PDB file of C-alpha atoms in Angstrom:
ATOM      1  CA  MET A  19       0.000   0.000   0.000  1.00 68.00           C
ATOM      2  CA  SER A  20       1.355   3.434  -0.943  1.00 85.00           C
ATOM      3  CA  ILE A  21       1.346   6.183   1.697  1.00 90.00           C
ATOM      4  CA  GLU A  22       1.353   8.804  -1.086  1.00 92.00           C
ATOM      5  CA  LEU A  23      -1.837   7.349  -2.592  1.00 93.00           C
ATOM      6  CA  ILE A  24      -3.558   7.258   0.808  1.00 94.00           C
ATOM      7  CA  LEU A  25      -2.501  10.876   1.478  1.00 94.00           C
ATOM      8  CA  ALA A  26      -3.899  12.032  -1.857  1.00 95.00           C
ATOM      9  CA  LEU A  27      -7.174  10.127  -1.446  1.00 95.00           C
ATOM     10  CA  THR A  28      -7.581  11.453   2.116  1.00 96.00           C
ATOM     11  CA  THR A  29      -7.077  14.998   0.803  1.00 96.00           C
ATOM     12  CA  GLY A  30      -9.733  14.321  -1.828  1.00 96.00           C
ATOM     13  CA  ALA A  31     -12.155  12.978   0.808  1.00 96.00           C
ATOM     14  CA  ALA A  32     -11.542  16.003   3.074  1.00 96.00           C
ATOM     15  CA  LEU A  33     -12.128  18.491   0.242  1.00 96.00           C
ATOM     16  CA  PHE A  34     -15.281  16.590  -0.728  1.00 96.00           C
ATOM     17  CA  GLY A  35     -16.522  16.730   2.881  1.00 96.00           C
ATOM     18  CA  VAL A  36     -15.790  20.464   3.234  1.00 95.00           C
ATOM     19  CA  GLY A  37     -17.514  21.080  -0.103  1.00 95.00           C
ATOM     20  CA  ILE A  38     -20.610  19.111   0.976  1.00 96.00           C
ATOM     21  CA  TYR A  39     -20.752  21.162   4.185  1.00 94.00           C
ATOM     22  CA  GLY A  40     -20.463  24.423   2.228  1.00 93.00           C
ATOM     23  CA  ALA A  41     -22.980  23.529  -0.467  1.00 93.00           C
ATOM     24  CA  LEU A  42     -25.578  22.468   2.124  1.00 93.00           C
ATOM     25  CA  SER A  43     -25.042  25.128   4.790  1.00 92.00           C
ATOM     26  CA  GLN A  44     -24.649  28.376   2.815  1.00 89.00           C
ATOM     27  CA  THR A  45     -27.608  30.532   1.879  1.00 85.00           C
ATOM     28  CA  ASN A  46     -25.866  32.651  -0.774  1.00 84.00           C
ATOM     29  CA  LEU A  47     -25.791  31.296  -4.340  1.00 86.00           C
ATOM     30  CA  VAL A  48     -22.141  32.250  -4.932  1.00 85.00           C
ATOM     31  CA  MET A  49     -21.079  30.549  -1.676  1.00 87.00           C
ATOM     32  CA  ILE A  50     -23.013  27.410  -2.685  1.00 91.00           C
ATOM     33  CA  MET A  51     -21.077  27.454  -5.967  1.00 90.00           C
ATOM     34  CA  MET A  52     -17.827  27.618  -3.978  1.00 91.00           C
ATOM     35  CA  GLY A  53     -18.897  24.456  -2.139  1.00 93.00           C
ATOM     36  CA  VAL A  54     -19.567  22.708  -5.451  1.00 94.00           C
ATOM     37  CA  GLU A  55     -16.117  23.820  -6.686  1.00 93.00           C
ATOM     38  CA  LEU A  56     -14.524  22.143  -3.655  1.00 95.00           C
ATOM     39  CA  ILE A  57     -16.503  18.928  -4.266  1.00 96.00           C
ATOM     40  CA  LEU A  58     -15.230  18.830  -7.863  1.00 95.00           C
ATOM     41  CA  ALA A  59     -11.691  19.630  -6.658  1.00 95.00           C
ATOM     42  CA  GLY A  60     -11.864  16.587  -4.355  1.00 95.00           C
ATOM     43  CA  ALA A  61     -12.851  14.432  -7.340  1.00 95.00           C
ATOM     44  CA  MET A  62      -9.936  15.844  -9.361  1.00 95.00           C
ATOM     45  CA  VAL A  63      -7.351  14.981  -6.674  1.00 95.00           C
ATOM     46  CA  ASN A  64      -8.594  11.393  -6.659  1.00 95.00           C
ATOM     47  CA  LEU A  65      -8.388  11.146 -10.450  1.00 95.00           C
ATOM     48  CA  VAL A  66      -4.809  12.493 -10.579  1.00 95.00           C
ATOM     49  CA  ALA A  67      -3.797  10.119  -7.747  1.00 95.00           C
ATOM     50  CA  PHE A  68      -5.346   7.138  -9.548  1.00 94.00           C
ATOM     51  CA  TRP A  69      -3.543   8.118 -12.749  1.00 94.00           C
ATOM     52  CA  ARG A  70      -0.151   8.601 -11.041  1.00 94.00           C
ATOM     53  CA  PHE A  71      -0.101   5.640  -8.676  1.00 94.00           C
ATOM     54  CA  LEU A  72      -2.232   3.028 -10.476  1.00 93.00           C
ATOM     55  CA  HIS A  73      -2.228   3.691 -14.238  1.00 91.00           C
ATOM     56  CA  PRO A  74       0.478   6.196 -15.287  1.00 91.00           C
ATOM     57  CA  ASP A  75       0.907   4.429 -18.633  1.00 89.00           C
ATOM     58  CA  THR A  76      -2.509   5.506 -20.003  1.00 88.00           C
ATOM     59  CA  ALA A  77      -3.651   9.125 -20.421  1.00 89.00           C
ATOM     60  CA  ALA A  78      -7.352   8.367 -19.823  1.00 89.00           C
ATOM     61  CA  GLY A  79      -7.065   9.529 -16.178  1.00 90.00           C
ATOM     62  CA  GLN A  80      -5.660  12.905 -17.253  1.00 91.00           C
ATOM     63  CA  MET A  81      -8.409  13.177 -19.871  1.00 92.00           C
ATOM     64  CA  PHE A  82     -10.995  12.645 -17.141  1.00 92.00           C
ATOM     65  CA  VAL A  83      -9.437  15.537 -15.143  1.00 93.00           C
ATOM     66  CA  LEU A  84      -9.838  17.807 -18.175  1.00 93.00           C
ATOM     67  CA  ILE A  85     -13.539  16.869 -18.300  1.00 93.00           C
ATOM     68  CA  VAL A  86     -13.950  17.725 -14.587  1.00 94.00           C
ATOM     69  CA  MET A  87     -12.267  21.110 -15.229  1.00 92.00           C
ATOM     70  CA  THR A  88     -14.783  21.644 -18.051  1.00 93.00           C
ATOM     71  CA  VAL A  89     -17.632  20.863 -15.657  1.00 93.00           C
ATOM     72  CA  MET A  90     -16.194  23.442 -13.200  1.00 92.00           C
ATOM     73  CA  ALA A  91     -16.115  26.121 -15.908  1.00 90.00           C
ATOM     74  CA  ILE A  92     -19.665  25.303 -17.029  1.00 92.00           C
ATOM     75  CA  GLU A  93     -20.930  25.382 -13.436  1.00 91.00           C
ATOM     76  CA  MET A  94     -19.379  28.836 -12.970  1.00 89.00           C
ATOM     77  CA  ALA A  95     -20.808  30.214 -16.239  1.00 89.00           C
ATOM     78  CA  VAL A  96     -24.358  28.961 -15.717  1.00 90.00           C
ATOM     79  CA  GLY A  97     -24.293  29.727 -11.973  1.00 89.00           C
ATOM     80  CA  PHE A  98     -23.329  33.351 -12.565  1.00 87.00           C
ATOM     81  CA  GLY A  99     -25.934  33.610 -15.325  1.00 88.00           C
ATOM     82  CA  VAL A 100     -28.599  32.467 -12.854  1.00 86.00           C
ATOM     83  CA  ALA A 101     -27.161  34.816 -10.188  1.00 86.00           C
ATOM     84  CA  ILE A 102     -27.360  37.825 -12.515  1.00 86.00           C
ATOM     85  CA  ALA A 103     -30.947  36.964 -13.522  1.00 85.00           C
ATOM     86  CA  ARG A 104     -31.962  36.491  -9.877  1.00 84.00           C
ATOM     87  CA  PHE A 105     -30.203  39.674  -8.737  1.00 84.00           C
ATOM     88  CA  ARG A 106     -31.872  41.664 -11.504  1.00 83.00           C
ATOM     89  CA  SER A 107     -35.369  40.404 -10.660  1.00 81.00           C
ATOM     90  CA  ARG A 108     -35.164  40.286  -6.829  1.00 79.00           C
ATOM     91  CA  GLY A 109     -32.102  42.348  -5.881  1.00 79.00           C
ATOM     92  CA  SER A 110     -30.538  39.465  -3.974  1.00 78.00           C
ATOM     93  CA  VAL A 111     -28.934  36.055  -4.516  1.00 79.00           C
ATOM     94  CA  GLU A 112     -30.041  34.685  -1.139  1.00 79.00           C
ATOM     95  CA  MET A 113     -31.458  31.225  -1.714  1.00 78.00           C
ATOM     96  CA  GLU A 114     -33.631  31.410   1.420  1.00 76.00           C
ATOM     97  CA  GLU A 115     -35.719  33.925  -0.520  1.00 76.00           C
ATOM     98  CA  ALA A 116     -36.047  31.589  -3.513  1.00 76.00           C
ATOM     99  CA  VAL A 117     -38.338  29.015  -1.914  1.00 72.00           C
ATOM    100  CA  GLU A 118     -41.178  30.005  -4.241  1.00 70.00           C
ATOM    101  CA  LEU A 119     -39.163  28.427  -7.086  1.00 67.00           C
ATOM    102  CA  LYS A 120     -40.074  25.053  -5.581  1.00 61.00           C
ATOM    103  CA  GLY A 121     -43.505  25.496  -7.180  1.00 53.00           C
TER     104      GLY A 121
ATOM    105  CA  MET B   3       9.728   9.941   4.229  1.00 70.00           C
ATOM    106  CA  THR B   4      10.325  10.802   0.583  1.00 88.00           C
ATOM    107  CA  ALA B   5      10.212  14.330  -0.835  1.00 90.00           C
ATOM    108  CA  GLN B   6       7.131  13.388  -2.874  1.00 90.00           C
ATOM    109  CA  MET B   7       5.290  12.187   0.223  1.00 92.00           C
ATOM    110  CA  PHE B   8       6.198  15.372   2.102  1.00 93.00           C
ATOM    111  CA  PHE B   9       5.006  17.707  -0.659  1.00 94.00           C
ATOM    112  CA  ILE B  10       1.784  15.754  -1.295  1.00 94.00           C
ATOM    113  CA  GLY B  11       1.018  15.945   2.443  1.00 94.00           C
ATOM    114  CA  PHE B  12       2.023  19.612   2.756  1.00 95.00           C
ATOM    115  CA  PHE B  13       0.030  20.869  -0.224  1.00 96.00           C
ATOM    116  CA  GLY B  14      -2.866  18.559   0.666  1.00 95.00           C
ATOM    117  CA  ILE B  15      -3.130  20.012   4.191  1.00 96.00           C
ATOM    118  CA  SER B  16      -2.811  23.543   2.738  1.00 96.00           C
ATOM    119  CA  ALA B  17      -5.653  22.862   0.268  1.00 96.00           C
ATOM    120  CA  ILE B  18      -7.903  21.505   3.040  1.00 96.00           C
ATOM    121  CA  TRP B  19      -7.057  24.381   5.410  1.00 96.00           C
ATOM    122  CA  PHE B  20      -7.848  27.072   2.844  1.00 95.00           C
ATOM    123  CA  GLY B  21     -10.996  25.122   1.868  1.00 94.00           C
ATOM    124  CA  VAL B  22     -12.178  25.338   5.480  1.00 94.00           C
ATOM    125  CA  VAL B  23     -11.289  29.065   5.648  1.00 93.00           C
ATOM    126  CA  VAL B  24     -13.667  29.677   2.687  1.00 91.00           C
ATOM    127  CA  PHE B  25     -16.646  28.982   4.987  1.00 90.00           C
ATOM    128  CA  ARG B  26     -15.137  30.322   8.214  1.00 88.00           C
ATOM    129  CA  THR B  27     -14.542  33.945   7.260  1.00 84.00           C
ATOM    130  CA  PHE B  28     -17.249  36.620   7.119  1.00 80.00           C
ATOM    131  CA  SER B  29     -15.502  38.560   4.351  1.00 80.00           C
ATOM    132  CA  MET B  30     -16.590  37.331   0.923  1.00 80.00           C
ATOM    133  CA  VAL B  31     -13.434  38.641  -0.749  1.00 82.00           C
ATOM    134  CA  ARG B  32     -11.373  36.622   1.731  1.00 86.00           C
ATOM    135  CA  SER B  33     -13.559  33.600   0.924  1.00 87.00           C
ATOM    136  CA  ALA B  34     -12.807  33.928  -2.785  1.00 88.00           C
ATOM    137  CA  LEU B  35      -9.072  34.376  -2.093  1.00 90.00           C
ATOM    138  CA  ALA B  36      -9.055  31.356   0.260  1.00 93.00           C
ATOM    139  CA  LEU B  37     -10.659  29.262  -2.495  1.00 92.00           C
ATOM    140  CA  LEU B  38      -7.997  30.552  -4.912  1.00 92.00           C
ATOM    141  CA  PHE B  39      -5.214  29.481  -2.496  1.00 94.00           C
ATOM    142  CA  SER B  40      -6.912  26.104  -1.956  1.00 95.00           C
ATOM    143  CA  GLN B  41      -7.082  25.440  -5.704  1.00 94.00           C
ATOM    144  CA  THR B  42      -3.508  26.676  -6.199  1.00 95.00           C
ATOM    145  CA  ALA B  43      -2.302  24.292  -3.464  1.00 96.00           C
ATOM    146  CA  LEU B  44      -4.095  21.529  -5.362  1.00 95.00           C
ATOM    147  CA  GLY B  45      -2.236  22.544  -8.537  1.00 95.00           C
ATOM    148  CA  ALA B  46       1.044  22.326  -6.589  1.00 96.00           C
ATOM    149  CA  MET B  47      -0.067  18.903  -5.325  1.00 95.00           C
ATOM    150  CA  PHE B  48      -0.604  17.792  -8.936  1.00 95.00           C
ATOM    151  CA  LEU B  49       2.961  18.944  -9.671  1.00 95.00           C
ATOM    152  CA  ALA B  50       4.174  16.890  -6.680  1.00 94.00           C
ATOM    153  CA  MET B  51       2.376  13.904  -8.230  1.00 94.00           C
ATOM    154  CA  GLN B  52       4.347  14.542 -11.463  1.00 92.00           C
ATOM    155  CA  ALA B  53       1.267  15.628 -13.462  1.00 92.00           C
ATOM    156  CA  GLU B  54       3.022  18.742 -14.771  1.00 91.00           C
ATOM    157  CA  PHE B  55       0.551  19.736 -17.478  1.00 92.00           C
ATOM    158  CA  LEU B  56      -2.501  19.361 -15.235  1.00 93.00           C
ATOM    159  CA  GLY B  57      -0.774  21.187 -12.350  1.00 94.00           C
ATOM    160  CA  VAL B  58       0.080  24.244 -14.430  1.00 94.00           C
ATOM    161  CA  LEU B  59      -3.366  24.188 -16.088  1.00 93.00           C
ATOM    162  CA  GLN B  60      -5.084  24.017 -12.686  1.00 93.00           C
ATOM    163  CA  ILE B  61      -3.121  27.002 -11.301  1.00 94.00           C
ATOM    164  CA  MET B  62      -3.684  29.159 -14.410  1.00 93.00           C
ATOM    165  CA  MET B  63      -7.366  28.291 -14.752  1.00 90.00           C
ATOM    166  CA  MET B  64      -8.233  28.740 -11.092  1.00 88.00           C
ATOM    167  CA  ALA B  65      -6.361  32.070 -10.823  1.00 89.00           C
ATOM    168  CA  THR B  66      -8.640  33.441 -13.552  1.00 88.00           C
ATOM    169  CA  GLU B  67     -11.798  31.746 -12.304  1.00 85.00           C
ATOM    170  CA  MET B  68     -11.426  32.867  -8.697  1.00 84.00           C
ATOM    171  CA  SER B  69     -10.582  36.450  -9.691  1.00 85.00           C
ATOM    172  CA  ILE B  70     -13.895  36.577 -11.577  1.00 84.00           C
ATOM    173  CA  MET B  71     -15.626  34.982  -8.593  1.00 80.00           C
ATOM    174  CA  ALA B  72     -14.209  37.661  -6.244  1.00 82.00           C
ATOM    175  CA  ILE B  73     -15.619  40.405  -8.505  1.00 83.00           C
ATOM    176  CA  PHE B  74     -19.052  38.739  -8.508  1.00 78.00           C
ATOM    177  CA  MET B  75     -18.891  38.371  -4.731  1.00 77.00           C
ATOM    178  CA  VAL B  76     -18.369  42.104  -4.298  1.00 78.00           C
ATOM    179  CA  MET B  77     -21.198  42.800  -6.773  1.00 77.00           C
ATOM    180  CA  PHE B  78     -23.804  40.519  -5.259  1.00 73.00           C
ATOM    181  CA  MET B  79     -23.180  40.380  -1.527  1.00 69.00           C
ATOM    182  CA  MET B  80     -24.976  42.656   0.893  1.00 65.00           C
ATOM    183  CA  ASP B  81     -21.862  42.827   3.092  1.00 66.00           C
ATOM    184  CA  PRO B  82     -18.822  41.871   0.956  1.00 65.00           C
ATOM    185  CA  GLY B  83     -16.293  43.148   3.501  1.00 65.00           C
ATOM    186  CA  GLY B  84     -17.793  41.092   6.325  1.00 64.00           C
ATOM    187  CA  MET B  85     -17.926  44.088   8.682  1.00 65.00           C
ATOM    188  CA  GLY B  86     -21.374  43.198  10.049  1.00 66.00           C
ATOM    189  CA  THR B  87     -20.506  39.549  10.935  1.00 64.00           C
ATOM    190  CA  MET B  88     -23.819  38.549   9.423  1.00 66.00           C
ATOM    191  CA  ASP B  89     -24.618  34.821   9.642  1.00 71.00           C
ATOM    192  CA  MET B  90     -25.471  33.500   6.173  1.00 74.00           C
ATOM    193  CA  THR B  91     -25.869  29.821   6.945  1.00 78.00           C
ATOM    194  CA  HIS B  92     -28.727  27.429   7.579  1.00 82.00           C
ATOM    195  CA  GLN B  93     -29.152  23.735   8.569  1.00 87.00           C
ATOM    196  CA  LYS B  94     -25.643  23.797  10.030  1.00 86.00           C
ATOM    197  CA  ARG B  95     -25.880  20.583  12.047  1.00 90.00           C
ATOM    198  CA  LEU B  96     -27.162  18.542   9.079  1.00 92.00           C
ATOM    199  CA  SER B  97     -24.452  20.009   6.818  1.00 91.00           C
ATOM    200  CA  LEU B  98     -21.705  19.230   9.341  1.00 92.00           C
ATOM    201  CA  TRP B  99     -22.892  15.643   9.655  1.00 95.00           C
ATOM    202  CA  ALA B 100     -23.166  15.217   5.870  1.00 94.00           C
ATOM    203  CA  GLY B 101     -19.629  16.602   5.388  1.00 93.00           C
ATOM    204  CA  PHE B 102     -18.218  14.466   8.205  1.00 95.00           C
ATOM    205  CA  VAL B 103     -19.867  11.261   6.971  1.00 96.00           C
ATOM    206  CA  SER B 104     -18.606  11.935   3.412  1.00 95.00           C
ATOM    207  CA  PHE B 105     -15.072  12.460   4.743  1.00 95.00           C
ATOM    208  CA  VAL B 106     -15.077   9.337   6.926  1.00 96.00           C
ATOM    209  CA  GLY B 107     -16.562   7.265   4.080  1.00 96.00           C
ATOM    210  CA  GLY B 108     -13.902   8.519   1.652  1.00 95.00           C
ATOM    211  CA  VAL B 109     -11.055   7.809   4.082  1.00 95.00           C
ATOM    212  CA  ALA B 110     -12.434   4.337   4.857  1.00 95.00           C
ATOM    213  CA  ILE B 111     -12.512   3.522   1.127  1.00 94.00           C
ATOM    214  CA  ALA B 112      -8.976   4.918   0.675  1.00 93.00           C
ATOM    215  CA  VAL B 113      -7.571   2.840   3.545  1.00 93.00           C
ATOM    216  CA  PHE B 114      -9.436  -0.463   3.317  1.00 93.00           C
ATOM    217  CA  VAL B 115      -9.639  -1.026  -0.461  1.00 92.00           C
ATOM    218  CA  ASP B 116      -6.868  -3.111  -2.016  1.00 90.00           C
ATOM    219  CA  TRP B 117      -5.650  -0.827  -4.797  1.00 89.00           C
ATOM    220  CA  GLY B 118      -3.388  -3.424  -6.401  1.00 87.00           C
ATOM    221  CA  PRO B 119       0.198  -2.847  -7.546  1.00 90.00           C
ATOM    222  CA  ILE B 120       1.489   0.735  -7.174  1.00 89.00           C
ATOM    223  CA  ALA B 121       3.383   2.248 -10.122  1.00 89.00           C
ATOM    224  CA  ALA B 122       6.833   3.399  -9.026  1.00 84.00           C
ATOM    225  CA  ILE B 123       7.563   5.798 -11.869  1.00 87.00           C
ATOM    226  CA  ALA B 124       5.493   8.060 -14.113  1.00 87.00           C
ATOM    227  CA  PRO B 125       6.319   9.033 -17.716  1.00 89.00           C
ATOM    228  CA  ASP B 126       8.322  12.251 -18.078  1.00 90.00           C
ATOM    229  CA  ALA B 127       6.500  15.532 -18.735  1.00 89.00           C
ATOM    230  CA  ALA B 128       7.079  15.563 -22.510  1.00 90.00           C
ATOM    231  CA  GLN B 129       5.852  11.971 -22.878  1.00 91.00           C
ATOM    232  CA  GLN B 130       2.765  12.749 -20.756  1.00 90.00           C
ATOM    233  CA  THR B 131       1.836  15.656 -23.023  1.00 90.00           C
ATOM    234  CA  ILE B 132       2.296  13.489 -26.119  1.00 92.00           C
ATOM    235  CA  ASP B 133       0.176  10.719 -24.576  1.00 91.00           C
ATOM    236  CA  LEU B 134      -2.557  13.182 -23.587  1.00 91.00           C
ATOM    237  CA  GLY B 135      -2.576  14.745 -27.071  1.00 92.00           C
ATOM    238  CA  LEU B 136      -2.875  11.320 -28.688  1.00 93.00           C
ATOM    239  CA  GLU B 137      -5.654  10.398 -26.243  1.00 92.00           C
ATOM    240  CA  ILE B 138      -7.585  13.616 -26.986  1.00 91.00           C
ATOM    241  CA  LEU B 139      -7.219  13.272 -30.764  1.00 92.00           C
ATOM    242  CA  GLY B 140      -7.754   9.515 -30.748  1.00 90.00           C
ATOM    243  CA  ARG B 141      -9.925   7.404 -28.493  1.00 89.00           C
ATOM    244  CA  SER B 142     -11.415  10.343 -26.500  1.00 91.00           C
ATOM    245  CA  MET B 143     -11.945  12.722 -29.424  1.00 93.00           C
ATOM    246  CA  LEU B 144     -15.754  12.510 -29.306  1.00 94.00           C
ATOM    247  CA  ILE B 145     -15.752  13.202 -25.535  1.00 92.00           C
ATOM    248  CA  PHE B 146     -13.441  16.202 -25.994  1.00 91.00           C
ATOM    249  CA  GLU B 147     -15.552  17.580 -28.842  1.00 93.00           C
ATOM    250  CA  MET B 148     -18.663  17.170 -26.696  1.00 93.00           C
ATOM    251  CA  ALA B 149     -16.940  19.053 -23.837  1.00 93.00           C
ATOM    252  CA  GLY B 150     -16.187  21.957 -26.199  1.00 93.00           C
ATOM    253  CA  LEU B 151     -19.742  21.970 -27.508  1.00 95.00           C
ATOM    254  CA  THR B 152     -21.120  21.889 -23.964  1.00 94.00           C
ATOM    255  CA  ILE B 153     -18.990  24.908 -22.973  1.00 93.00           C
ATOM    256  CA  LEU B 154     -20.297  26.797 -26.024  1.00 94.00           C
ATOM    257  CA  THR B 155     -23.885  25.898 -25.073  1.00 94.00           C
ATOM    258  CA  ALA B 156     -23.267  26.987 -21.471  1.00 93.00           C
ATOM    259  CA  MET B 157     -21.830  30.342 -22.645  1.00 91.00           C
ATOM    260  CA  ILE B 158     -24.876  30.999 -24.844  1.00 93.00           C
ATOM    261  CA  ALA B 159     -27.271  29.861 -22.083  1.00 91.00           C
ATOM    262  CA  ALA B 160     -25.529  32.013 -19.442  1.00 89.00           C
ATOM    263  CA  THR B 161     -25.666  35.074 -21.733  1.00 89.00           C
ATOM    264  CA  ALA B 162     -29.308  34.402 -22.643  1.00 89.00           C
ATOM    265  CA  ILE B 163     -30.531  34.175 -19.044  1.00 86.00           C
ATOM    266  CA  SER B 164     -28.501  37.148 -17.834  1.00 82.00           C
ATOM    267  CA  ILE B 165     -29.557  39.761 -20.427  1.00 82.00           C
ATOM    268  CA  PRO B 166     -32.418  41.980 -19.255  1.00 78.00           C
ATOM    269  CA  GLU B 167     -35.953  41.212 -20.426  1.00 72.00           C
ATOM    270  CA  LEU B 168     -37.152  43.657 -23.064  1.00 69.00           C
ATOM    271  CA  LYS B 169     -40.101  45.806 -22.006  1.00 65.00           C
ATOM    272  CA  GLY B 170     -42.524  45.908 -24.943  1.00 61.00           C
ATOM    273  CA  LYS B 171     -41.660  45.485 -28.596  1.00 55.00           C
ATOM    274  CA  GLN B 172     -38.722  47.351 -30.065  1.00 56.00           C
ATOM    275  CA  GLN B 173     -39.294  48.836 -33.516  1.00 49.00           C
TER     276      GLN B 173
END
């Protein structure tokens, strides 16, 4: 068993846990997006660790990291689009005030 | 302890610490900067794991992304400087438990799963870039094209929902 692999996977798990806490506990849309960024960062650490310590001979692991980075960029773009629309209509991006969107 | 182990541990702890600071500070600008430092520490961790291309890409991309995020924070927050120590959280106990259970579950998987043989060496940086280029333009080309198309769609969608609604017909 490799200590380096365990260290990297533990870092990924910790970032995932902190991200889950942030995404669930924050009331501001931008702060919720920060939590989601940390969750995705935790996934990225795991992917790089799997590539380096288990399969360094294939580039599929690195390719998967590029896809996660794409997801991060998309999440930011759409999240800020929603934030601008919400701020324009209600003057706030507080998600506590968006309960009527539940229908 | 090898140098690689030390740097993976050091940058890993730094990334986690700054990740926690994101939700501990009242200042939103500090939150955005803490997230920037967390992501930069992750980029340095990638470099320690010999993924040079991904490490540099992570640092460059996150520096840009978090700068934009800091600007949006100042625009949208009622108290961006955090002077009023306003509490902007809810369901704290549930969130703490969910985060803790996720962490413990992840660590348990990391420790108790048999990961098989560990690779001692990684290809050098030039070979990695060649391999990644061949992967992108070969087996994973459709996935990469779809990622590009999805970013384009997201850009158009983000612009469409953020432009103001027109009042009445324009002649």
